[in-house]
CSV table of C-alpha atoms and ligand atoms in Angstrom, one decimal:
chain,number,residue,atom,x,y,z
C,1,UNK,CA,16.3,23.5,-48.4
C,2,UNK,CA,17.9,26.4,-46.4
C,3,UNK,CA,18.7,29.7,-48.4
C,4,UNK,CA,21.8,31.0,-46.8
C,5,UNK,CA,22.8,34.5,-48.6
C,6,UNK,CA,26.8,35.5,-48.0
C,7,UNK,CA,27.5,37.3,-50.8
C,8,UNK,CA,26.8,40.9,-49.3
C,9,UNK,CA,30.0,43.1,-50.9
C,10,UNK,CA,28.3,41.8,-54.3
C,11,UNK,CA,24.3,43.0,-53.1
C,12,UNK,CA,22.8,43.8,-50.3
C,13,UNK,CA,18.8,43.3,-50.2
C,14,UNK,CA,17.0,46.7,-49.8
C,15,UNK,CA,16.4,47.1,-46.4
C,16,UNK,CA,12.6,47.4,-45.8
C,17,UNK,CA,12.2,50.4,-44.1
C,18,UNK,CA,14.5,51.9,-47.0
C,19,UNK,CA,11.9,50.5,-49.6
C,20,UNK,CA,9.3,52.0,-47.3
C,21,UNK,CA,11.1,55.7,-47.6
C,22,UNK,CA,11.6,55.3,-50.9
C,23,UNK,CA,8.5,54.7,-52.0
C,24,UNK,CA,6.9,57.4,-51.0
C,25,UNK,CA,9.3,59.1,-53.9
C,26,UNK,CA,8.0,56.7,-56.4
C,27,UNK,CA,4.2,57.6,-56.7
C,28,UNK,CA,2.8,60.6,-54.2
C,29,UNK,CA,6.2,62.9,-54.2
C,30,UNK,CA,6.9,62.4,-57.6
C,31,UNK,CA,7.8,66.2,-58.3
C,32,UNK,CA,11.2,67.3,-60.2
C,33,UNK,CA,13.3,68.8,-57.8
C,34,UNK,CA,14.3,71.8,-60.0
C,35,UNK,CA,10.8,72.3,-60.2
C,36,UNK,CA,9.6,75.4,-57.9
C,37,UNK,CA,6.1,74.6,-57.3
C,38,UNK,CA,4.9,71.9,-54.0
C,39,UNK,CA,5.8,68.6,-55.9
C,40,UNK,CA,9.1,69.7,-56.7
C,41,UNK,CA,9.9,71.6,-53.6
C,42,UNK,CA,8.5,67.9,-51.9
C,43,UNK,CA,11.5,66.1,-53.9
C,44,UNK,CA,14.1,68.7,-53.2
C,45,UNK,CA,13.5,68.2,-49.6
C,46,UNK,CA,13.8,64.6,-50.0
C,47,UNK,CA,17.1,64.9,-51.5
C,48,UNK,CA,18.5,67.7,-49.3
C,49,UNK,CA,17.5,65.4,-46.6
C,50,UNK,CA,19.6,62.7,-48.3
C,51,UNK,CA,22.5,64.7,-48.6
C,52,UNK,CA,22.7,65.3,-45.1
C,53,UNK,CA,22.4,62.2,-44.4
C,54,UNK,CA,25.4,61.0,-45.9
C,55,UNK,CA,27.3,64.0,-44.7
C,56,UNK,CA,26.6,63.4,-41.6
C,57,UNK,CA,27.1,59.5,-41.9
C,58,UNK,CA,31.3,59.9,-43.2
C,59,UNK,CA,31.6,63.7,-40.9
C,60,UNK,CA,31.9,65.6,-43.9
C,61,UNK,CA,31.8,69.8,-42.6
C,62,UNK,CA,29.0,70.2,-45.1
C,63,UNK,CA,26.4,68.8,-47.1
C,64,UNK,CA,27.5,71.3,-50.4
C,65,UNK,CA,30.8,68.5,-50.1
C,66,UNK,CA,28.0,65.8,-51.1
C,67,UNK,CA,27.3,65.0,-54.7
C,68,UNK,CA,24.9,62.1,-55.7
C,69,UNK,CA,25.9,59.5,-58.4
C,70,UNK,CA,24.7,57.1,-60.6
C,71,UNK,CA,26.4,54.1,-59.2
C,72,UNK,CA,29.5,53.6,-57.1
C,73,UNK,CA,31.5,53.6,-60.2
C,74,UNK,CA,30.4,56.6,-61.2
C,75,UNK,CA,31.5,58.4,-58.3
C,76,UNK,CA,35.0,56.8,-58.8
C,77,UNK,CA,35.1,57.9,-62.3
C,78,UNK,CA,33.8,61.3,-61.5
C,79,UNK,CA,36.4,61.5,-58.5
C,80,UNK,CA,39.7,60.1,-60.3
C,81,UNK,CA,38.9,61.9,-63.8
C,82,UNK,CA,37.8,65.2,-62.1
C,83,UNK,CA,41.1,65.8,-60.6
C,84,UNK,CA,43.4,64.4,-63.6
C,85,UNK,CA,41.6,67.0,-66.1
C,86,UNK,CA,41.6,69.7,-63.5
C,87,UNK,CA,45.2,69.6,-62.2
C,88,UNK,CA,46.4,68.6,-65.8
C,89,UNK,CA,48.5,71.9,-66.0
C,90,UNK,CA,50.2,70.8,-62.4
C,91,UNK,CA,51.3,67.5,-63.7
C,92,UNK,CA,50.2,64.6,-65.3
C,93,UNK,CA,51.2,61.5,-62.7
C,94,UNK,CA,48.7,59.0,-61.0
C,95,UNK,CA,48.9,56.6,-57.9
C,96,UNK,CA,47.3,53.7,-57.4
C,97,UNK,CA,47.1,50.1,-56.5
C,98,UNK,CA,47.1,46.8,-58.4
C,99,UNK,CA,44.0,45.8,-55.5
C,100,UNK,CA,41.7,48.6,-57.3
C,101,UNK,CA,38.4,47.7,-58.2
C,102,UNK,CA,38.0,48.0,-61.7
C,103,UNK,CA,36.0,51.1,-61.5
C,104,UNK,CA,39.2,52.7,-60.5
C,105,UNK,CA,41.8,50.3,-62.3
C,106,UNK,CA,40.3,50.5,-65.4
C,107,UNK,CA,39.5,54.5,-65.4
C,108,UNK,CA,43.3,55.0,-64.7
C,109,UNK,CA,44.0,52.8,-67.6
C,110,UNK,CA,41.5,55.0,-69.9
C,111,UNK,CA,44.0,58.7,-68.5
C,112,UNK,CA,47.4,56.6,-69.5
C,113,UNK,CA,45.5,56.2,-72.7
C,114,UNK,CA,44.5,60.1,-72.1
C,115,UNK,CA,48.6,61.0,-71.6
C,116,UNK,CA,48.2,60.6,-68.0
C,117,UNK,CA,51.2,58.3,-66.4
C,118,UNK,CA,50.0,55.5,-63.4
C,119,UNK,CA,52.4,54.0,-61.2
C,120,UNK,CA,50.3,51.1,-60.0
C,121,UNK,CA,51.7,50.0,-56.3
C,122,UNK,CA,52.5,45.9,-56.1
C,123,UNK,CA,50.6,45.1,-52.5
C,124,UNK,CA,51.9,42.9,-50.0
C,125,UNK,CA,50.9,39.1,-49.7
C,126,UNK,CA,48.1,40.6,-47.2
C,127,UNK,CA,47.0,43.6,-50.4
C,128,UNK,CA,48.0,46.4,-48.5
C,129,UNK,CA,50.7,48.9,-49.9
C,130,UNK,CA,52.1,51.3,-47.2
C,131,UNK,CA,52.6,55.0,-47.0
C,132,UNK,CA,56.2,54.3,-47.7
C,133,UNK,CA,55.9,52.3,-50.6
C,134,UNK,CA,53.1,56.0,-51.8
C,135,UNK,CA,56.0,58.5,-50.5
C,136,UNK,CA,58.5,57.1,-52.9
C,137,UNK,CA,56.6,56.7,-55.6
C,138,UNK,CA,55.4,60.7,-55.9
C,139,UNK,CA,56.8,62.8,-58.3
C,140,UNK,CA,57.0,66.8,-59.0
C,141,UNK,CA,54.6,65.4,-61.1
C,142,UNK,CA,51.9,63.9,-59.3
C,143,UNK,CA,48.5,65.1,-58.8
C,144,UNK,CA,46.4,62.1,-57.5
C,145,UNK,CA,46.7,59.3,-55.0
C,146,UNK,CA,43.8,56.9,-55.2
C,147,UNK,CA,43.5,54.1,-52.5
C,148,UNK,CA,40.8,51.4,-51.8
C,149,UNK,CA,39.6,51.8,-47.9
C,150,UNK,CA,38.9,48.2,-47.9
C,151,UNK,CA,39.2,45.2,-50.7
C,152,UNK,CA,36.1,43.9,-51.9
C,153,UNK,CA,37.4,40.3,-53.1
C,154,UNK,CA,39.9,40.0,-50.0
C,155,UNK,CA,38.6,42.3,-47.4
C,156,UNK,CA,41.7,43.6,-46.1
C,157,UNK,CA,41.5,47.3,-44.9
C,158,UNK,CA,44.0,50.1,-46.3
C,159,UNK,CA,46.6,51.6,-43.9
C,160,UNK,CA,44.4,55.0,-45.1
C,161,UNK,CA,45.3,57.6,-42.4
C,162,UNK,CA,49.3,56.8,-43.1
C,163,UNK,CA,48.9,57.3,-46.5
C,164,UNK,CA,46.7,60.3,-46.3
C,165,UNK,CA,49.7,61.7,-44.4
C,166,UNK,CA,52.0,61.5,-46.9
C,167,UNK,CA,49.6,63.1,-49.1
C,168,UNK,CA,49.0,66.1,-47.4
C,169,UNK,CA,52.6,66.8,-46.6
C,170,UNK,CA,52.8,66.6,-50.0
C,171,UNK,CA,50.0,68.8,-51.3
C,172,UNK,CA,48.6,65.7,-53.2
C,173,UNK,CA,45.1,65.5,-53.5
C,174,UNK,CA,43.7,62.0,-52.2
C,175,UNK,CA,41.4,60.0,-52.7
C,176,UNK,CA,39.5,56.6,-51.5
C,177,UNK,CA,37.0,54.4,-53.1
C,178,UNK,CA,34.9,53.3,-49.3
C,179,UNK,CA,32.1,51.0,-51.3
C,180,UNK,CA,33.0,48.4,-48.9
C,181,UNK,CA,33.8,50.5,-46.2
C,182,UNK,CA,31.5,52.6,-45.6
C,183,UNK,CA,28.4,50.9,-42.7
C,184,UNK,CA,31.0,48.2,-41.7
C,185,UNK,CA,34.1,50.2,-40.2
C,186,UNK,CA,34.3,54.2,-38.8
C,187,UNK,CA,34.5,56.0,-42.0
C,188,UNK,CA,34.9,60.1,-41.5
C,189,UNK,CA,36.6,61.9,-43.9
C,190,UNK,CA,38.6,64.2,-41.5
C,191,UNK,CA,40.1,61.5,-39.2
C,192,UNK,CA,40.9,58.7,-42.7
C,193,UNK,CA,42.4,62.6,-43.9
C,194,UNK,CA,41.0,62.3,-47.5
C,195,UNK,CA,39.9,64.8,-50.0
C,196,UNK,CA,37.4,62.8,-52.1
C,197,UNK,CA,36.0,59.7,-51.3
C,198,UNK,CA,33.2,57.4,-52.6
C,199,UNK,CA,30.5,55.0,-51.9
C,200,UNK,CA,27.6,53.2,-53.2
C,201,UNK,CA,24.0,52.0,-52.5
C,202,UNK,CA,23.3,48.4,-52.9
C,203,UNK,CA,26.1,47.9,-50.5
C,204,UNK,CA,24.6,49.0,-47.1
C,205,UNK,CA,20.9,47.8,-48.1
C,206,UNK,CA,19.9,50.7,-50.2
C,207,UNK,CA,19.0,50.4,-53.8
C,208,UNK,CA,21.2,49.8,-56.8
C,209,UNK,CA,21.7,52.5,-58.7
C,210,UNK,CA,23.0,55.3,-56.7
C,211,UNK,CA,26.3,56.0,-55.4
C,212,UNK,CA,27.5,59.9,-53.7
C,213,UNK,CA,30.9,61.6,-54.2
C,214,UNK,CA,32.4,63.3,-50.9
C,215,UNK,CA,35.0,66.2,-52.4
C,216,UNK,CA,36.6,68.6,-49.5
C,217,UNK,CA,36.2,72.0,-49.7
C,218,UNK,CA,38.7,73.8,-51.9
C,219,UNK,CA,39.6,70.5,-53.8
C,220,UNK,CA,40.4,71.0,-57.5
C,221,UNK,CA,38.1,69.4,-59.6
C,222,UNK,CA,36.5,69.8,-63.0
C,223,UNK,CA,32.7,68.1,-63.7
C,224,UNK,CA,33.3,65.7,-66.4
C,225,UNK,CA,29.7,65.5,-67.2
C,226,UNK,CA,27.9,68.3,-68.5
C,227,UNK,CA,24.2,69.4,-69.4
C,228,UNK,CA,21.8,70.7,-66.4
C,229,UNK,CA,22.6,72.5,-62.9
C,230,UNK,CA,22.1,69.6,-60.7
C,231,UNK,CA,24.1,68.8,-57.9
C,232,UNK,CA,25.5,72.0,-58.4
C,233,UNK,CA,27.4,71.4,-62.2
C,234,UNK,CA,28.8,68.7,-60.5
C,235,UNK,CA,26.3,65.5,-61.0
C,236,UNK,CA,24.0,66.5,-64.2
C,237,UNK,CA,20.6,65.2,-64.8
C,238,UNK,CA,17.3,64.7,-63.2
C,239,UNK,CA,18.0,63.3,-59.9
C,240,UNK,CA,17.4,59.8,-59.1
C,241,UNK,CA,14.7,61.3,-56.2
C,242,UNK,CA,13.7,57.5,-54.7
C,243,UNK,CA,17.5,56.2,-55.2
C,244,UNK,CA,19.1,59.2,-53.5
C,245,UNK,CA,16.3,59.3,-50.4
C,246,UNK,CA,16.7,55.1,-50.1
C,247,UNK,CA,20.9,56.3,-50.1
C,248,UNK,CA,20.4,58.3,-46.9
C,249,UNK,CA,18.2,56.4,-45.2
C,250,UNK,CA,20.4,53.1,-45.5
C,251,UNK,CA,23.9,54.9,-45.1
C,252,UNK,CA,21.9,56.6,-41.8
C,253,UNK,CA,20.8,52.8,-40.8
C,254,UNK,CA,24.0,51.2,-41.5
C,255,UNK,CA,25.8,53.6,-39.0
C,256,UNK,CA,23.3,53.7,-36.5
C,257,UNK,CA,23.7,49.5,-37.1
C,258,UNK,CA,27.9,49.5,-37.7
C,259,UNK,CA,29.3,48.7,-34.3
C,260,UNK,CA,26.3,45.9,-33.1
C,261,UNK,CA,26.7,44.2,-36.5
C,262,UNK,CA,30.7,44.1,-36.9
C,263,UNK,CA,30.8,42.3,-33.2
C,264,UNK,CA,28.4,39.8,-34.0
C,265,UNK,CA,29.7,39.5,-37.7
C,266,UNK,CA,33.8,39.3,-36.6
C,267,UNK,CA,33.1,36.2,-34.2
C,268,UNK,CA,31.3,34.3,-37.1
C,269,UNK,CA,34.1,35.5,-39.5
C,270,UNK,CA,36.8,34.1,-37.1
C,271,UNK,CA,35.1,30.9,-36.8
C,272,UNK,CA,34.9,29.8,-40.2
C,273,UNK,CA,38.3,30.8,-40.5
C,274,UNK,CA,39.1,28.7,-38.3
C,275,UNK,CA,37.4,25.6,-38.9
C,276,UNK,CA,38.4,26.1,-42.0
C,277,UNK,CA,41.7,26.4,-42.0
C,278,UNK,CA,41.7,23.5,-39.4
C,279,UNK,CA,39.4,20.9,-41.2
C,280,UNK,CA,40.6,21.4,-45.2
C,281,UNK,CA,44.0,21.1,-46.1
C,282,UNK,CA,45.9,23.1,-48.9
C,283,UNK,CA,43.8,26.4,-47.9
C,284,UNK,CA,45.0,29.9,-47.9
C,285,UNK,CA,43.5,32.4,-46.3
C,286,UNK,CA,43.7,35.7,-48.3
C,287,UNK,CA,43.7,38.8,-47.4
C,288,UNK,CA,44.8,40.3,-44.3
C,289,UNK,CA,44.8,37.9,-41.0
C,290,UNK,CA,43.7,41.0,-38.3
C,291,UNK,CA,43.2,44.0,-40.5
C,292,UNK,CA,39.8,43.3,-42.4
C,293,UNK,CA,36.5,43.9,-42.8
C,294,UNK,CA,34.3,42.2,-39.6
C,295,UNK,CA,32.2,40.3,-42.4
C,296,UNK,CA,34.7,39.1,-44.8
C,297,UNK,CA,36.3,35.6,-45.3
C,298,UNK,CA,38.0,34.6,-48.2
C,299,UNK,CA,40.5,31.7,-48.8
C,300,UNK,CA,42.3,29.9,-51.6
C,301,UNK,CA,41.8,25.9,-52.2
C,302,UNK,CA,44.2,24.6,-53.6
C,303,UNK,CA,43.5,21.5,-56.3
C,304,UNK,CA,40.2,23.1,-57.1
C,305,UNK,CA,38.0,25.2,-59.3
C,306,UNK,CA,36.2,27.6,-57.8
C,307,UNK,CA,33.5,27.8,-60.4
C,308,UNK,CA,32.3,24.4,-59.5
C,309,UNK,CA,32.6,24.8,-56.1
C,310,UNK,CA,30.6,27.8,-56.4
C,311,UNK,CA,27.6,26.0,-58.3
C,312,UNK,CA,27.9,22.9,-55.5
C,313,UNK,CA,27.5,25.5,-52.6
C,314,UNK,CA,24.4,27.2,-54.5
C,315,UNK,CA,23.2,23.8,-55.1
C,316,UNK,CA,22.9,23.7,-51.2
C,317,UNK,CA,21.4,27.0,-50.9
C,318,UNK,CA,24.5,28.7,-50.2
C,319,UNK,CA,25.5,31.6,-52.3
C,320,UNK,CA,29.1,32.7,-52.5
C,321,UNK,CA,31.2,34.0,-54.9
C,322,UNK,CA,34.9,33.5,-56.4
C,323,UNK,CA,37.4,35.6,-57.5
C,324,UNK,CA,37.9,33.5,-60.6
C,325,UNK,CA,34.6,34.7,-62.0
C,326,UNK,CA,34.5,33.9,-65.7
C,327,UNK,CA,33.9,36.6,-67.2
C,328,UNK,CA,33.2,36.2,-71.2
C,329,UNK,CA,34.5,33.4,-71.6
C,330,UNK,CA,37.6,34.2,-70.5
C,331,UNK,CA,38.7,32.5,-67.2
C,332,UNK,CA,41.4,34.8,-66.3
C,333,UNK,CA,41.7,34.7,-62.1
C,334,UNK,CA,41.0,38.3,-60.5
C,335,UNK,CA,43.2,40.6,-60.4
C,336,UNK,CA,43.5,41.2,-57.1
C,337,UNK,CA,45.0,37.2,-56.2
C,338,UNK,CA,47.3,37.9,-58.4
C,339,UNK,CA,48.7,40.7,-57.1
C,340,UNK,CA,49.2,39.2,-53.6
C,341,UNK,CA,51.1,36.6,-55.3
C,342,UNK,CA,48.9,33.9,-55.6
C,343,UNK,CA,49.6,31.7,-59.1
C,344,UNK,CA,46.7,31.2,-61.6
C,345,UNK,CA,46.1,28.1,-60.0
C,346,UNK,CA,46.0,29.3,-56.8
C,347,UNK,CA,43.5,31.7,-57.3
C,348,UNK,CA,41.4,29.8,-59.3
C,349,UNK,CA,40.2,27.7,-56.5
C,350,UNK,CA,39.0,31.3,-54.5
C,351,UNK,CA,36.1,31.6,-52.5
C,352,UNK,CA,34.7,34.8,-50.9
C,353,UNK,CA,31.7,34.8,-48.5
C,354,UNK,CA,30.6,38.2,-47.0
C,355,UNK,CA,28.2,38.2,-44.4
C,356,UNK,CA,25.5,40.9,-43.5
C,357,UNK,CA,23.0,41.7,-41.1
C,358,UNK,CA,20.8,39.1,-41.8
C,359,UNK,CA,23.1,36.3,-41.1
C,360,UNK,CA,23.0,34.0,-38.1
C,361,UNK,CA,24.9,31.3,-36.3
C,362,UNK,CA,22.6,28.7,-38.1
C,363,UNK,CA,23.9,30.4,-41.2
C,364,UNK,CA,27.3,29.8,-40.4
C,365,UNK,CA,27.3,26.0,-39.1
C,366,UNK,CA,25.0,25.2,-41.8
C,367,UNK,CA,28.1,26.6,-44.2
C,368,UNK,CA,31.3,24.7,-42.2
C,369,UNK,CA,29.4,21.1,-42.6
C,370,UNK,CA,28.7,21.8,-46.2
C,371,UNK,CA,31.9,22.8,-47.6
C,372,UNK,CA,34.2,20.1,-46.3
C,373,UNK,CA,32.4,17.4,-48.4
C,374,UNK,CA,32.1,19.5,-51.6
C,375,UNK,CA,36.1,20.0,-51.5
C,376,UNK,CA,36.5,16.8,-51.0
C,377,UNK,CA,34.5,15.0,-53.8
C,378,UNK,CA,36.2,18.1,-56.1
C,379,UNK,CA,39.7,16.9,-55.0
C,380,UNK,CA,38.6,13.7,-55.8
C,381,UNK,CA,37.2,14.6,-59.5
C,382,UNK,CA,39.9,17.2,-60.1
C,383,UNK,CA,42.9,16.3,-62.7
C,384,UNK,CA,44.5,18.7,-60.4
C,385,UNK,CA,44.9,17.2,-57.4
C,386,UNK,CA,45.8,13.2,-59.2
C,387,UNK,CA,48.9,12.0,-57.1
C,388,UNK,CA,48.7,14.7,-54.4
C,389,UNK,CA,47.7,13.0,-51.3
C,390,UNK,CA,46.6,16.5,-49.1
C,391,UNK,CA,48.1,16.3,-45.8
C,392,UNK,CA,46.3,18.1,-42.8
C,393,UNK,CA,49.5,19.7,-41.2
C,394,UNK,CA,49.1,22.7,-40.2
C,395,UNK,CA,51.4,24.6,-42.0
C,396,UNK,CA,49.6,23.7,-45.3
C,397,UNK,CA,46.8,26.1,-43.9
C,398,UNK,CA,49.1,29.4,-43.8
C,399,UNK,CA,50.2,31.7,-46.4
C,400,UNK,CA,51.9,30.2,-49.8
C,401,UNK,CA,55.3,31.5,-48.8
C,402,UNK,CA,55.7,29.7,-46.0
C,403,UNK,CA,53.7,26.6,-47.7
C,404,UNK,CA,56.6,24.6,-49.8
C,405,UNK,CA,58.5,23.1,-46.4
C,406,UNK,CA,57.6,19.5,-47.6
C,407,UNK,CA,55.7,19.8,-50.9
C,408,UNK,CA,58.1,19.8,-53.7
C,409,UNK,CA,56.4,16.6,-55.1
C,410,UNK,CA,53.4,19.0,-55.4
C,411,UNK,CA,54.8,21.8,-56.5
C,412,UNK,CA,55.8,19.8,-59.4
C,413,UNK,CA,52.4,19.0,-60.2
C,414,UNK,CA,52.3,22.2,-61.5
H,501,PLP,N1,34.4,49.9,-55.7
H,501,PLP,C1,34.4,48.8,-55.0
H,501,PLP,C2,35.4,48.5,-54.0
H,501,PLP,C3,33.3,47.9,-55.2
H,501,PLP,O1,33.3,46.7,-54.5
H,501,PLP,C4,32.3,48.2,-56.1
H,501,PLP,C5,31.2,47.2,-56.4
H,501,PLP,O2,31.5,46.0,-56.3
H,501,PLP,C6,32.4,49.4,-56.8
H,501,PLP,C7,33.4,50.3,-56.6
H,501,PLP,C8,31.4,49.8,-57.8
H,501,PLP,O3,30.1,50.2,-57.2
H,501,PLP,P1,28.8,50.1,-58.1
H,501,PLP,O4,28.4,48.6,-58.2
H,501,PLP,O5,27.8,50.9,-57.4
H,501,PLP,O6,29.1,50.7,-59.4
């Protein structure tokens, strides 16, 4: 049976010649890199090498404005809290957005628990908020602004620069979470205008594990771990030597790769959109139409749960994911669908599939002939869909809002 992967913003695969560099740093340059003798001067190399890497990767003015993490969101803890406890005595107000990924979300939840106050932004049907929308919600008060570059369940991309306007005419410090970002769109700190930003590994085809912080020179900020001197007070603890060199080398691969990939990637993205949206009734396609990542499609069926959907597809050798992940035993729909306006229902029938390097046009035929029948046999199954005869005009395949012109016997279903 084919094996067709499109789940890339969940994993990536380790790029080969990343394993390669890496291990090297596993077995023969083993060394500490606080240690002063060869094997330990060996790793600190390694790791220097790394950092620059990365600097050089989001056009950050030096590598000293590069700390290695444990994990993307570790860096997004280390970012967010960093600034809260160090500007405390400026004020005590947050902004953010309901889109967040929960390493954000939920580590601005932890500093209103902390005395900290959040203003969470409501996105538009498209999950972007707008500079406007950040202007009017700052405060004497605030000392943060924390905004996604790009979505990882819908894709859509952050009007960043705009925002980072605001902040700066302000005197807010700002920051972006670019997991998803980062090795699929232009990321450089100076022209996105942010103080702190911060990605991971296992996104771009590095290793799990490791994630960097970018903070601007002369940002406030307080270490909120504490023990050793690495990564000067900021990062402590033996560095992840292997993880940080297989960081470098796949955020130096994925730039060197960005532009090639997102051409190839956006004409496959458009086409299942398409075809979609032409041969299933009751889609949705969420997230934003134009302003998205080049390897992201996600929609909404509607009369279906995504959960089975999902576990039909991997039956086929096709591995997607859906927002309505069910997480112990819970099966609340994300967040994020929410937010955009979608109803529980809705969002319960989500798909996302994120394509990567690997991916061909094979890939993505094989993927618009298998979904069509799965929908259908689920429509047929589901308790949902009884007495809703799905029509294929086309405005059933646009945006909810403008989706109730002739369905009110449906909407009642509900
Ligand atoms: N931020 C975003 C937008 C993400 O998509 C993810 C991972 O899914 C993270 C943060 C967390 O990164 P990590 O898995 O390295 O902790």
């Amino acid at each position: 049976m084919r094996k067709v992967y499109f789940d890339h913003s969940a994993t990536t695969p380790v790029d080969p010649a990343v394993a390669e560099e890496m291990m090297k740093y596993l077995t023969e340059h083993f060394g500490n890199p606080s240690s002063i003798h060869a094997f330990g001067r060996e790793a600190r190399k390694a790791v220097e090498k790394a950092r620059q890497q990365v600097a050089t990767a989001i056009g950050a003015s030096s590598v000293g404005e590069i700390a290695f993490t444990g994990t993307g969101t570790e860096a997004d803890n280390m970012a967010i809290r960093g600034v809260a406890y160090a500007n405390r005595h400026k004020g005590n107000h947050i902004i953010t957005s309901a889109v967040e990924h929960s390493a954000v979300l939920n580590c601005c939840k932890q500093l209103e628990r902390e005395g900290f106050s959040v203003t969470v932004l409501p996105p538009d049907q498209y999950g972007r908020v707008t500079a406007q929308q950040v202007a009017d919600a700052i405060t004497d008060k605030t000392i943060l602004i924390t905004i996604m570059h790009a979505n990882n369940e819908i894709g859509t991309i952050m009007p960043i620069k705009e925002i980072s306007e605001v902040a700066r005419e302000r005197k807010i410090i700002f920051h972006t979470d670019a997991v998803q970002s980062v090795g699929k769109i232009p990321v450089n700190v100076d022209e996105l205008g942010v103080d702190l930003l911060t990605l991971s590994g296992h996104k771009i085809y590095g290793p799990k594990g490791v994630g960097a912080m970018y903070i601007r020179k002369g940002t406030f900020w307080h270490p909120i771990m504490f023990g050793g001197g690495q990564e000067r007070r900021r990062r402590p603890g033996t560095e992840n030597v292997a993880g940080i060199v297989g960081l470098g080398k796949a955020v130096e691969l994925a730039t060197q790769r960005m532009h090639a990939d997102a051409e190839r990637l956006s004409k496959y993205r458009d086409r299942i959109i398409s075809k979609v949206l032409e041969k299933i009734p009751h889609t949705i396609l969420t997230g934003h139409p134009k302003e998205r990542l080049p390897n992201h499609v996600s929609f909404c069926f509607r009369f279906i749960e995504g959960e089975s959907m999902l576990l039909m597809l991997d039956m086929k050798g096709i591995a997607i994911s859906s927002g309505s992940a069910c997480t112990s035993g819970s099966l609340e729909p994300s967040h994020v669908l929410t937010a955009i306006g979608l109803s529980k229902e809705v969002a319960h029938g989500s798909l996302r599939l994120t394509m990567g390097k690997d991916n061909t046009e094979e890939d993505v035929e094989y993927f618009l002939e298998t979904l069509p029948p799965i929908i259908e046999r689920l429509r047929a199954m589901s308790p949902l869909s009884e007495g809703c005869n799905p029509c294929a005009c086309s405005t059933c395949t646009v945006h909810e809002e403008d989706h109730h012109h002739d369905h009110g016997e449906i909407e009642e279903e509900f």
